[in-house]
Short mmCIF file of C-alpha atoms in Angstrom, two decimals:
data_model
loop_
_atom_site.label_atom_id
_atom_site.label_comp_id
_atom_site.label_asym_id
_atom_site.label_seq_id
_atom_site.Cartn_x
_atom_site.Cartn_y
_atom_site.Cartn_z
CA MET A 1 -64.42 -47.31 21.83
CA LEU A 2 -63.92 -50.18 24.44
CA HIS A 3 -60.41 -50.48 23.04
CA THR A 4 -60.34 -46.41 24.31
CA ILE A 5 -61.79 -46.49 27.15
CA VAL A 6 -59.34 -49.13 29.00
CA VAL A 7 -56.42 -47.26 27.45
CA ARG A 8 -57.82 -43.86 29.58
CA VAL A 9 -58.40 -45.35 32.80
CA ALA A 10 -55.61 -47.25 32.26
CA THR A 11 -53.48 -43.64 31.52
CA LEU A 12 -55.33 -42.09 34.43
CA ALA A 13 -54.37 -44.49 36.84
CA LEU A 14 -50.57 -44.42 36.05
CA LEU A 15 -51.39 -40.95 37.32
CA VAL A 16 -53.59 -41.06 39.89
CA TRP A 17 -50.23 -43.66 41.56
CA VAL A 18 -47.76 -40.27 40.27
CA VAL A 19 -49.49 -37.50 42.18
CA SER A 20 -49.31 -40.29 45.21
CA ILE A 21 -45.83 -40.10 46.01
CA ALA A 22 -45.86 -35.86 45.02
CA VAL A 23 -48.21 -35.63 47.10
CA PHE A 24 -46.29 -38.11 50.20
CA ALA A 25 -43.65 -36.22 48.74
CA LEU A 26 -43.97 -32.69 49.40
CA VAL A 27 -46.38 -33.20 52.91
CA LEU A 28 -42.68 -34.15 54.05
CA LEU A 29 -41.08 -31.18 52.77
CA ILE A 30 -43.42 -28.50 55.21
CA PRO A 31 -41.66 -27.35 56.96
CA GLY A 32 -42.00 -27.96 60.93
CA ASP A 33 -42.10 -30.53 63.25
CA PRO A 34 -45.81 -32.00 63.32
CA THR A 35 -44.27 -33.64 67.13
CA SER A 36 -43.98 -29.95 68.17
CA THR A 37 -47.96 -29.03 67.45
CA LEU A 38 -49.12 -31.68 69.30
CA LEU A 39 -46.50 -31.95 72.03
CA GLY A 40 -45.40 -27.69 72.48
CA ASP A 41 -41.90 -26.53 72.96
CA ASN A 42 -41.81 -27.67 76.46
CA ALA A 43 -41.40 -31.78 75.70
CA THR A 44 -38.64 -33.47 76.64
CA PRO A 45 -36.68 -36.18 73.54
CA GLN A 46 -38.23 -38.46 75.92
CA GLN A 47 -42.39 -37.50 74.69
CA VAL A 48 -40.98 -36.78 71.04
CA ALA A 49 -38.78 -40.14 70.62
CA ALA A 50 -42.17 -41.93 72.11
CA LEU A 51 -44.36 -40.02 69.78
CA ARG A 52 -42.52 -40.58 67.31
CA ALA A 53 -42.60 -43.85 67.26
CA SER A 54 -45.48 -44.74 67.95
CA LEU A 55 -47.17 -42.61 64.69
CA GLY A 56 -43.88 -44.22 63.20
CA LEU A 57 -42.37 -41.10 61.50
CA ASP A 58 -39.34 -42.31 62.47
CA ASP A 59 -39.46 -45.31 59.46
CA PRO A 60 -38.00 -45.46 56.48
CA VAL A 61 -39.60 -43.33 53.78
CA LEU A 62 -40.66 -45.65 51.35
CA VAL A 63 -41.69 -47.73 54.58
CA ARG A 64 -44.62 -45.02 54.96
CA TYR A 65 -45.60 -44.49 51.55
CA TRP A 66 -45.62 -48.04 51.56
CA ASP A 67 -47.65 -48.37 54.32
CA TRP A 68 -49.67 -45.14 53.51
CA LEU A 69 -50.28 -46.47 50.04
CA SER A 70 -51.27 -50.27 50.58
CA GLY A 71 -54.76 -48.10 53.10
CA ALA A 72 -56.22 -45.83 50.35
CA LEU A 73 -56.55 -48.42 48.32
CA HIS A 74 -58.03 -49.92 50.68
CA GLY A 75 -59.87 -46.54 51.61
CA ASP A 76 -58.50 -46.44 54.54
CA LEU A 77 -55.41 -43.12 54.51
CA GLY A 78 -54.50 -43.40 58.51
CA THR A 79 -55.76 -41.46 61.78
CA SER A 80 -55.62 -37.65 61.94
CA MET A 81 -52.40 -37.25 63.99
CA LEU A 82 -54.51 -34.26 66.05
CA THR A 83 -57.67 -36.15 66.59
CA SER A 84 -56.45 -40.10 66.18
CA TYR A 85 -59.68 -39.38 64.49
CA PRO A 86 -60.03 -41.31 61.59
CA VAL A 87 -59.59 -39.27 57.74
CA THR A 88 -61.48 -41.04 55.83
CA GLN A 89 -64.41 -39.88 58.11
CA ALA A 90 -63.31 -36.44 57.85
CA ILE A 91 -63.66 -36.45 54.31
CA SER A 92 -67.07 -38.18 54.47
CA ASP A 93 -68.55 -35.65 56.80
CA ARG A 94 -67.17 -32.88 55.31
CA MET A 95 -67.83 -34.54 51.62
CA ALA A 96 -72.33 -32.79 51.40
CA VAL A 97 -70.81 -29.34 51.87
CA THR A 98 -67.90 -29.52 48.89
CA VAL A 99 -69.48 -31.85 47.09
CA SER A 100 -73.05 -29.45 47.85
CA LEU A 101 -71.19 -25.47 46.72
CA VAL A 102 -68.79 -27.23 44.16
CA VAL A 103 -71.90 -29.10 41.97
CA LEU A 104 -74.47 -26.21 42.41
CA ALA A 105 -72.01 -23.36 40.82
CA LEU A 106 -70.90 -26.62 38.17
CA LEU A 107 -74.58 -26.48 37.60
CA LEU A 108 -75.11 -22.58 37.31
CA SER A 109 -71.74 -21.53 35.42
CA VAL A 110 -73.52 -24.25 33.12
CA LEU A 111 -77.26 -23.49 32.63
CA LEU A 112 -77.19 -19.94 32.83
CA GLY A 113 -73.47 -19.31 30.54
CA LEU A 114 -75.47 -21.48 28.02
CA VAL A 115 -77.68 -20.09 28.12
CA VAL A 116 -76.38 -16.37 27.76
CA GLY A 117 -73.72 -17.40 24.85
CA VAL A 118 -76.58 -19.09 22.57
CA LEU A 119 -78.78 -16.29 22.96
CA ALA A 120 -76.18 -13.82 22.19
CA ALA A 121 -74.22 -15.76 19.83
CA VAL A 122 -77.63 -15.84 17.46
CA ARG A 123 -78.21 -11.78 18.22
CA GLN A 124 -74.19 -11.28 17.27
CA GLY A 125 -73.61 -6.98 17.14
CA SER A 126 -77.15 -6.29 19.35
CA VAL A 127 -76.93 -4.64 22.54
CA PHE A 128 -77.71 -7.54 24.67
CA ASP A 129 -74.43 -9.35 22.70
CA ARG A 130 -72.31 -6.26 23.89
CA ILE A 131 -73.32 -6.90 27.27
CA ALA A 132 -73.00 -10.14 27.62
CA LEU A 133 -69.52 -10.27 25.86
CA LEU A 134 -68.77 -7.16 28.42
CA GLY A 135 -70.59 -8.80 31.58
CA SER A 136 -68.19 -11.88 30.97
CA SER A 137 -65.05 -10.23 30.51
CA VAL A 138 -65.95 -8.86 34.24
CA GLY A 139 -66.59 -11.83 35.89
CA ILE A 140 -63.78 -13.41 34.02
CA ALA A 141 -61.37 -10.73 35.32
CA MET A 142 -62.79 -10.32 39.73
CA PRO A 143 -61.46 -12.59 41.39
CA ASN A 144 -63.56 -14.85 42.86
CA PHE A 145 -62.88 -13.81 46.99
CA TRP A 146 -63.35 -9.66 46.25
CA LEU A 147 -66.93 -10.89 45.19
CA GLY A 148 -67.43 -13.20 48.33
CA LEU A 149 -66.83 -9.76 50.69
CA VAL A 150 -68.92 -7.48 48.30
CA LEU A 151 -71.55 -10.34 48.73
CA VAL A 152 -71.80 -10.47 52.26
CA THR A 153 -70.97 -6.40 52.86
CA PHE A 154 -74.03 -5.88 51.46
CA LEU A 155 -76.55 -9.26 51.06
CA GLY A 156 -75.62 -10.27 53.58
CA ALA A 157 -74.14 -7.55 57.01
CA GLU A 158 -76.88 -4.70 55.45
CA LEU A 159 -79.25 -5.90 53.68
CA GLY A 160 -80.26 -9.10 55.89
CA LEU A 161 -81.22 -11.06 52.84
CA PHE A 162 -79.06 -14.36 53.49
CA PRO A 163 -76.71 -15.80 55.87
CA THR A 164 -73.00 -14.17 56.46
CA SER A 165 -71.65 -17.90 57.40
CA GLY A 166 -72.35 -21.39 58.44
CA TYR A 167 -73.65 -24.57 57.52
CA VAL A 168 -77.48 -26.42 57.73
CA PRO A 169 -77.85 -29.67 55.97
CA PHE A 170 -80.47 -30.67 53.70
CA GLY A 171 -81.73 -32.65 56.14
CA GLU A 172 -82.60 -30.60 59.13
CA SER A 173 -83.93 -27.43 56.69
CA ALA A 174 -84.52 -27.03 52.55
CA GLY A 175 -84.84 -23.60 53.11
CA ALA A 176 -81.82 -23.20 55.27
CA TRP A 177 -79.80 -24.76 53.29
CA VAL A 178 -80.61 -22.72 49.84
CA ALA A 179 -79.67 -20.20 52.00
CA HIS A 180 -76.43 -20.74 53.66
CA LEU A 181 -75.64 -21.91 49.86
CA ALA A 182 -77.00 -18.68 48.03
CA LEU A 183 -73.91 -16.76 47.95
CA PRO A 184 -70.86 -18.67 47.83
CA VAL A 185 -72.34 -20.74 45.51
CA VAL A 186 -72.67 -17.79 43.27
CA THR A 187 -69.36 -15.86 44.37
CA LEU A 188 -68.10 -20.15 43.58
CA ALA A 189 -70.03 -19.78 39.86
CA ALA A 190 -69.30 -16.23 38.95
CA SER A 191 -66.32 -16.31 36.90
CA GLY A 192 -67.69 -19.78 35.41
CA VAL A 193 -71.05 -18.29 34.34
CA ALA A 194 -67.97 -16.01 32.29
CA GLU A 195 -65.42 -18.57 30.97
CA VAL A 196 -68.95 -20.87 29.17
CA ALA A 197 -70.60 -17.64 28.81
CA ARG A 198 -67.58 -15.99 25.93
CA GLN A 199 -67.03 -20.46 25.05
CA THR A 200 -70.28 -20.85 24.38
CA ARG A 201 -70.82 -17.15 21.75
CA ALA A 202 -68.15 -18.08 19.76
CA SER A 203 -68.66 -22.04 19.05
CA VAL A 204 -71.87 -21.44 17.93
CA VAL A 205 -71.20 -18.60 16.39
CA ASP A 206 -68.07 -19.83 14.05
CA THR A 207 -70.75 -23.51 14.01
CA LEU A 208 -73.40 -20.85 13.10
CA GLN A 209 -71.46 -20.63 9.61
CA LEU A 210 -70.58 -24.42 9.20
CA ASP A 211 -72.07 -25.63 5.55
CA PHE A 212 -74.86 -27.72 7.03
CA VAL A 213 -76.48 -25.02 8.40
CA ARG A 214 -76.73 -23.30 5.18
CA THR A 215 -77.99 -25.85 3.93
CA LEU A 216 -80.17 -26.42 6.66
CA ARG A 217 -82.20 -23.39 6.54
CA ALA A 218 -82.82 -22.93 3.19
CA LYS A 219 -84.40 -26.39 3.57
CA GLY A 220 -86.91 -23.78 5.10
CA LEU A 221 -86.79 -25.16 9.50
CA ALA A 222 -87.34 -22.82 10.98
CA PRO A 223 -84.61 -20.94 13.11
CA GLY A 224 -84.77 -22.04 16.78
CA SER A 225 -84.69 -25.39 15.80
CA VAL A 226 -81.44 -25.00 13.80
CA VAL A 227 -79.08 -23.31 16.67
CA VAL A 228 -81.31 -26.22 19.52
CA LYS A 229 -81.18 -29.12 18.02
CA HIS A 230 -77.87 -28.47 15.65
CA ALA A 231 -75.06 -26.20 15.86
CA LEU A 232 -75.71 -26.14 19.42
CA ARG A 233 -74.14 -29.99 19.19
CA THR A 234 -70.98 -29.05 16.95
CA ALA A 235 -70.72 -26.60 19.44
CA LEU A 236 -70.75 -27.61 23.31
CA VAL A 237 -67.42 -29.41 22.02
CA PRO A 238 -65.75 -26.53 22.82
CA VAL A 239 -67.94 -25.84 25.85
CA VAL A 240 -67.92 -29.29 27.18
CA THR A 241 -63.92 -28.91 27.50
CA VAL A 242 -64.65 -25.67 29.86
CA ALA A 243 -67.19 -27.15 31.58
CA GLY A 244 -64.53 -29.82 32.77
CA LEU A 245 -61.95 -27.29 33.30
CA GLN A 246 -63.96 -25.67 35.56
CA VAL A 247 -64.10 -28.71 37.75
CA SER A 248 -61.12 -28.72 38.67
CA ARG A 249 -61.79 -24.73 39.04
CA LEU A 250 -64.48 -24.82 41.21
CA PHE A 251 -62.19 -27.65 43.48
CA GLY A 252 -59.32 -25.03 44.47
CA LEU A 253 -61.69 -22.45 44.59
CA SER A 254 -64.39 -23.79 47.03
CA VAL A 255 -60.88 -23.57 49.31
CA LEU A 256 -61.28 -19.96 49.12
CA VAL A 257 -65.30 -19.48 49.16
CA GLU A 258 -65.25 -22.15 52.98
CA ALA A 259 -62.89 -19.73 54.12
CA VAL A 260 -64.92 -16.77 53.31
CA PHE A 261 -67.76 -18.18 53.89
CA ALA A 262 -66.33 -19.82 57.39
CA LEU A 263 -67.47 -23.56 55.89
CA PRO A 264 -66.99 -26.62 57.43
CA GLY A 265 -65.73 -28.90 53.61
CA ILE A 266 -63.15 -30.54 52.51
CA GLY A 267 -60.96 -27.68 51.14
CA SER A 268 -61.35 -25.73 55.41
CA LEU A 269 -59.92 -29.18 56.72
CA MET A 270 -57.70 -29.12 54.26
CA VAL A 271 -56.41 -25.77 55.01
CA GLN A 272 -56.16 -26.51 58.83
CA SER A 273 -54.81 -29.33 58.34
CA VAL A 274 -51.86 -27.80 56.70
CA PHE A 275 -51.37 -25.15 59.27
CA ASP A 276 -51.41 -27.87 62.31
CA ARG A 277 -49.38 -30.00 60.13
CA ASP A 278 -51.25 -33.22 60.69
CA ILE A 279 -49.56 -34.86 57.39
CA PRO A 280 -52.93 -37.89 57.25
CA MET A 281 -55.01 -34.93 57.04
CA VAL A 282 -52.96 -33.72 54.21
CA GLN A 283 -52.28 -36.16 52.38
CA GLY A 284 -56.42 -37.44 52.16
CA THR A 285 -57.98 -34.59 51.25
CA VAL A 286 -55.00 -33.74 48.52
CA LEU A 287 -55.05 -37.45 47.31
CA LEU A 288 -59.47 -37.44 47.39
CA ALA A 289 -58.63 -33.83 44.75
CA THR A 290 -57.24 -35.68 42.61
CA VAL A 291 -59.27 -38.48 42.34
CA VAL A 292 -62.29 -35.89 41.56
CA VAL A 293 -60.57 -34.09 38.56
CA VAL A 294 -58.74 -36.96 37.04
CA THR A 295 -62.04 -38.77 37.08
CA VAL A 296 -64.29 -36.37 35.98
CA ASN A 297 -61.33 -35.22 32.56
CA LEU A 298 -61.80 -39.21 32.19
CA LEU A 299 -65.24 -38.03 31.64
CA VAL A 300 -64.95 -34.84 29.90
CA ASP A 301 -62.35 -37.35 26.94
CA LEU A 302 -65.55 -40.00 26.76
CA SER A 303 -68.40 -36.78 26.39
CA TYR A 304 -65.99 -35.97 22.63
CA GLY A 305 -67.43 -39.61 21.60
CA TRP A 306 -70.89 -39.12 21.63
CA LEU A 307 -70.62 -35.06 20.31
CA ASN A 308 -68.15 -35.36 18.55
CA PRO A 309 -67.85 -39.06 16.87
CA LYS A 310 -65.35 -38.04 14.57
CA ALA A 311 -62.77 -36.66 17.58
CA ALA A 312 -63.24 -40.61 18.97
CA ALA A 313 -61.93 -42.31 15.54
#
């Protein structure tokens, strides 16, 4: 097991390094000159040249990449071209918003999806099962940003049940924190609940047909005990894969959700940085997202060994 962990960590570290090269190169391909954004169209050639020299934009690409990479390895992602604010600090300031949004959406997706999927599987062919299948199809097909706009319009603007925008830190008011995140979390989790429920139902239905489940039933174990204590653990392997993929998906969709609900998270910071051609900020936010996704995938891989020892062999 230790050998497997070391190999996978080394492989993923190599992947992060390759992605860092791709991120650095792609940001350089964004059209336009960042000095135009900072100085405006009326800047003189001397002002442009002085700014490019101060930002290191005239250095060779390899030198710029090495300076950026060595700084990132020491926790320094540079400073914003627009505000001279440290990128690491800017990300840290907005981390709580995005983490709260993604973690709550993931918990809602997994917990509600598992419950719906298991109930649909044990009641296969029932009215509940058919409603769950229809609901999961609608949830997967429905665009998240469209659902967000509907929730903002009816539950926020029309009925006034929830705030339509903004964010309040948990430390200031727990109630306001929940109220401001309620609609964004539901918007972000809708498709996740549908996918987890569908995968759980299919996996539990298949598992209930296996011989060891029939044996347990023949020995007289209670149906609930057979499902929860024995069949569900085997059925969780593909469900964990879906849940792991949800993390990457939720981080991507959080960019849209933060825009719809005007949340000051990392996604909105990334989008604004692209429009402003704030190269260090774009590189820092994208690299952080990559590290998070890679780390989650590693944890998902390692969880296979616990859920199904044969898979780790």
